[in-house]
Amino acid sequence: MLKQLLLCKRLFNEGMTFAKRSDSVSNGIAISLFQDSVEICVWAIIKDKNIQVKDGAPFTGYIEAIQKAGFILPQVAKINELNKARVNFKHYGNLPASGEGIKFQSYVEDFLTTSFQDYFNQNFEKVSLVDLVSDPDVREKLKEAES
């Protein structure tokens, strides 16, 4: 599960880079990356809790399946708003307003922080992207430097 959490955090961090830019295209890319981060986290919860979902279910179906299984997801209304913004950008080419990326960054950071802790007993801030480094010697040196 750690690999999925690392990927969530990496995508979130990449999204933050684009969210800081003032142009609408960058904000749209940030929104897409943020939603991908959330979707991977939601999928990790589904796998970890062994929740059944229909093949080809949309993202909103994942959220519904988790809720029907009796689990509570944080920020559901805000995450649904994020998903709508991503669909508008990615599927229809509608550009978000400048500043939308920063708004969604806040939503996603709250979602990931709570979900990492509640579902995986992991502190979002302390999950280290150093674990994504493939070379074991380099990874170990970075881990030493990190501590």
Short mmCIF file of C-alpha atoms in Angstrom, two decimals:
data_model
loop_
_atom_site.label_atom_id
_atom_site.label_comp_id
_atom_site.label_asym_id
_atom_site.label_seq_id
_atom_site.Cartn_x
_atom_site.Cartn_y
_atom_site.Cartn_z
CA MET A 1 0.00 0.00 0.00
CA LEU A 2 2.96 2.30 0.64
CA LYS A 3 3.69 2.56 -3.11
CA GLN A 4 0.18 3.92 -3.76
CA LEU A 5 0.51 6.42 -0.90
CA LEU A 6 3.87 7.55 -2.25
CA LEU A 7 2.33 8.02 -5.67
CA CYS A 8 -0.54 10.03 -4.14
CA LYS A 9 1.93 12.34 -2.47
CA ARG A 10 4.13 12.69 -5.55
CA LEU A 11 1.17 13.61 -7.76
CA PHE A 12 -0.03 16.05 -5.12
CA ASN A 13 3.41 17.70 -4.97
CA GLU A 14 3.54 17.96 -8.77
CA GLY A 15 0.08 19.52 -8.73
CA MET A 16 1.26 22.13 -6.22
CA THR A 17 3.92 23.25 -8.71
CA PHE A 18 1.26 23.95 -11.35
CA ALA A 19 -1.24 25.43 -8.87
CA LYS A 20 1.21 28.23 -8.01
CA ARG A 21 1.17 29.48 -11.60
CA SER A 22 -1.36 32.10 -12.55
CA ASP A 23 -2.42 30.79 -15.96
CA SER A 24 -5.57 28.75 -16.45
CA VAL A 25 -3.89 25.86 -18.27
CA SER A 26 -1.48 25.33 -15.37
CA ASN A 27 -4.41 25.45 -12.97
CA GLY A 28 -6.17 22.81 -15.07
CA ILE A 29 -3.10 20.57 -14.98
CA ALA A 30 -2.93 21.04 -11.20
CA ILE A 31 -6.59 20.06 -10.89
CA SER A 32 -5.98 16.92 -12.97
CA LEU A 33 -2.98 15.92 -10.87
CA PHE A 34 -4.83 16.58 -7.62
CA GLN A 35 -7.78 14.48 -8.73
CA ASP A 36 -5.46 11.65 -9.81
CA SER A 37 -3.86 11.78 -6.37
CA VAL A 38 -7.24 11.51 -4.66
CA GLU A 39 -8.38 8.73 -6.98
CA ILE A 40 -5.31 6.61 -6.19
CA CYS A 41 -5.91 7.14 -2.48
CA VAL A 42 -9.57 6.16 -2.85
CA TRP A 43 -8.58 3.06 -4.81
CA ALA A 44 -6.02 2.15 -2.11
CA ILE A 45 -8.80 2.37 0.49
CA ILE A 46 -11.00 0.11 -1.64
CA LYS A 47 -8.22 -2.45 -1.96
CA ASP A 48 -7.21 -2.27 1.69
CA LYS A 49 -10.79 -2.69 2.93
CA ASN A 50 -11.64 -5.29 0.28
CA ILE A 51 -14.62 -3.27 -0.96
CA GLN A 52 -16.31 -4.56 -4.09
CA VAL A 53 -16.76 -2.13 -6.99
CA LYS A 54 -18.23 -2.73 -10.42
CA ASP A 55 -15.80 -3.02 -13.32
CA GLY A 56 -15.61 0.28 -15.12
CA ALA A 57 -17.25 2.18 -12.27
CA PRO A 58 -16.69 5.94 -12.42
CA PHE A 59 -14.79 7.76 -9.69
CA THR A 60 -18.06 8.75 -8.01
CA GLY A 61 -18.95 5.05 -7.91
CA TYR A 62 -15.80 4.38 -5.90
CA ILE A 63 -16.85 6.95 -3.32
CA GLU A 64 -20.36 5.49 -3.15
CA ALA A 65 -18.97 1.96 -2.70
CA ILE A 66 -16.80 3.08 0.22
CA GLN A 67 -19.73 4.84 1.85
CA LYS A 68 -22.06 1.85 1.32
CA ALA A 69 -19.43 -0.34 3.01
CA GLY A 70 -19.82 1.86 6.09
CA PHE A 71 -16.64 3.91 5.83
CA ILE A 72 -16.53 7.69 6.04
CA LEU A 73 -14.46 9.66 3.58
CA PRO A 74 -13.43 13.22 4.43
CA GLN A 75 -14.31 16.20 2.26
CA VAL A 76 -16.66 14.26 -0.07
CA ALA A 77 -18.48 17.36 -1.37
CA LYS A 78 -15.18 19.10 -2.06
CA ILE A 79 -13.72 16.03 -3.74
CA ASN A 80 -16.81 15.78 -5.96
CA GLU A 81 -16.32 19.45 -6.85
CA LEU A 82 -12.69 18.69 -7.74
CA ASN A 83 -13.78 15.78 -9.93
CA LYS A 84 -16.25 18.00 -11.79
CA ALA A 85 -13.53 20.59 -12.38
CA ARG A 86 -11.22 17.87 -13.71
CA VAL A 87 -13.90 16.53 -16.06
CA ASN A 88 -14.59 20.05 -17.33
CA PHE A 89 -10.89 20.63 -18.01
CA LYS A 90 -9.79 17.20 -19.22
CA HIS A 91 -12.84 16.11 -21.22
CA TYR A 92 -14.33 19.40 -22.40
CA GLY A 93 -11.34 21.74 -22.50
CA ASN A 94 -12.96 24.27 -20.16
CA LEU A 95 -10.23 26.28 -18.49
CA PRO A 96 -10.54 26.93 -14.77
CA ALA A 97 -10.21 30.41 -13.36
CA SER A 98 -6.85 31.50 -12.08
CA GLY A 99 -6.58 30.54 -8.43
CA GLU A 100 -8.72 27.42 -8.73
CA GLY A 101 -5.61 25.27 -8.40
CA ILE A 102 -4.77 26.74 -5.00
CA LYS A 103 -8.35 26.22 -3.81
CA PHE A 104 -8.29 22.56 -4.81
CA GLN A 105 -4.81 22.12 -3.37
CA SER A 106 -6.26 22.96 0.02
CA TYR A 107 -9.16 20.51 -0.44
CA VAL A 108 -6.86 17.69 -1.49
CA GLU A 109 -4.29 18.28 1.21
CA ASP A 110 -7.06 18.03 3.83
CA PHE A 111 -8.42 14.87 2.18
CA LEU A 112 -5.04 13.15 1.92
CA THR A 113 -3.91 14.15 5.40
CA THR A 114 -7.07 12.75 6.97
CA SER A 115 -7.28 9.64 4.76
CA PHE A 116 -3.62 8.68 5.21
CA GLN A 117 -4.06 8.85 8.98
CA ASP A 118 -7.51 7.31 9.26
CA TYR A 119 -7.09 4.46 6.79
CA PHE A 120 -3.36 3.73 6.74
CA ASN A 121 -2.07 5.14 10.04
CA GLN A 122 0.41 7.27 8.09
CA ASN A 123 1.27 10.91 8.63
CA PHE A 124 0.94 12.57 5.21
CA GLU A 125 3.67 15.09 5.98
CA LYS A 126 6.10 12.38 7.04
CA VAL A 127 5.59 10.02 4.11
CA SER A 128 8.94 10.34 2.34
CA LEU A 129 9.23 10.45 -1.41
CA VAL A 130 12.77 9.16 -0.97
CA ASP A 131 11.19 5.71 -0.99
CA LEU A 132 10.50 6.22 -4.71
CA VAL A 133 14.23 6.34 -5.52
CA SER A 134 14.98 3.07 -7.29
CA ASP A 135 18.71 2.80 -6.60
CA PRO A 136 19.06 1.22 -3.12
CA ASP A 137 22.40 2.88 -2.33
CA VAL A 138 21.17 6.34 -3.27
CA ARG A 139 17.88 5.76 -1.45
CA GLU A 140 19.74 4.74 1.72
CA LYS A 141 22.01 7.81 1.60
CA LEU A 142 18.99 10.06 1.11
CA LYS A 143 17.20 8.38 4.02
CA GLU A 144 20.25 9.00 6.22
CA ALA A 145 20.35 12.64 5.16
CA GLU A 146 16.62 12.98 5.76
CA SER A 147 16.91 11.81 9.35
#
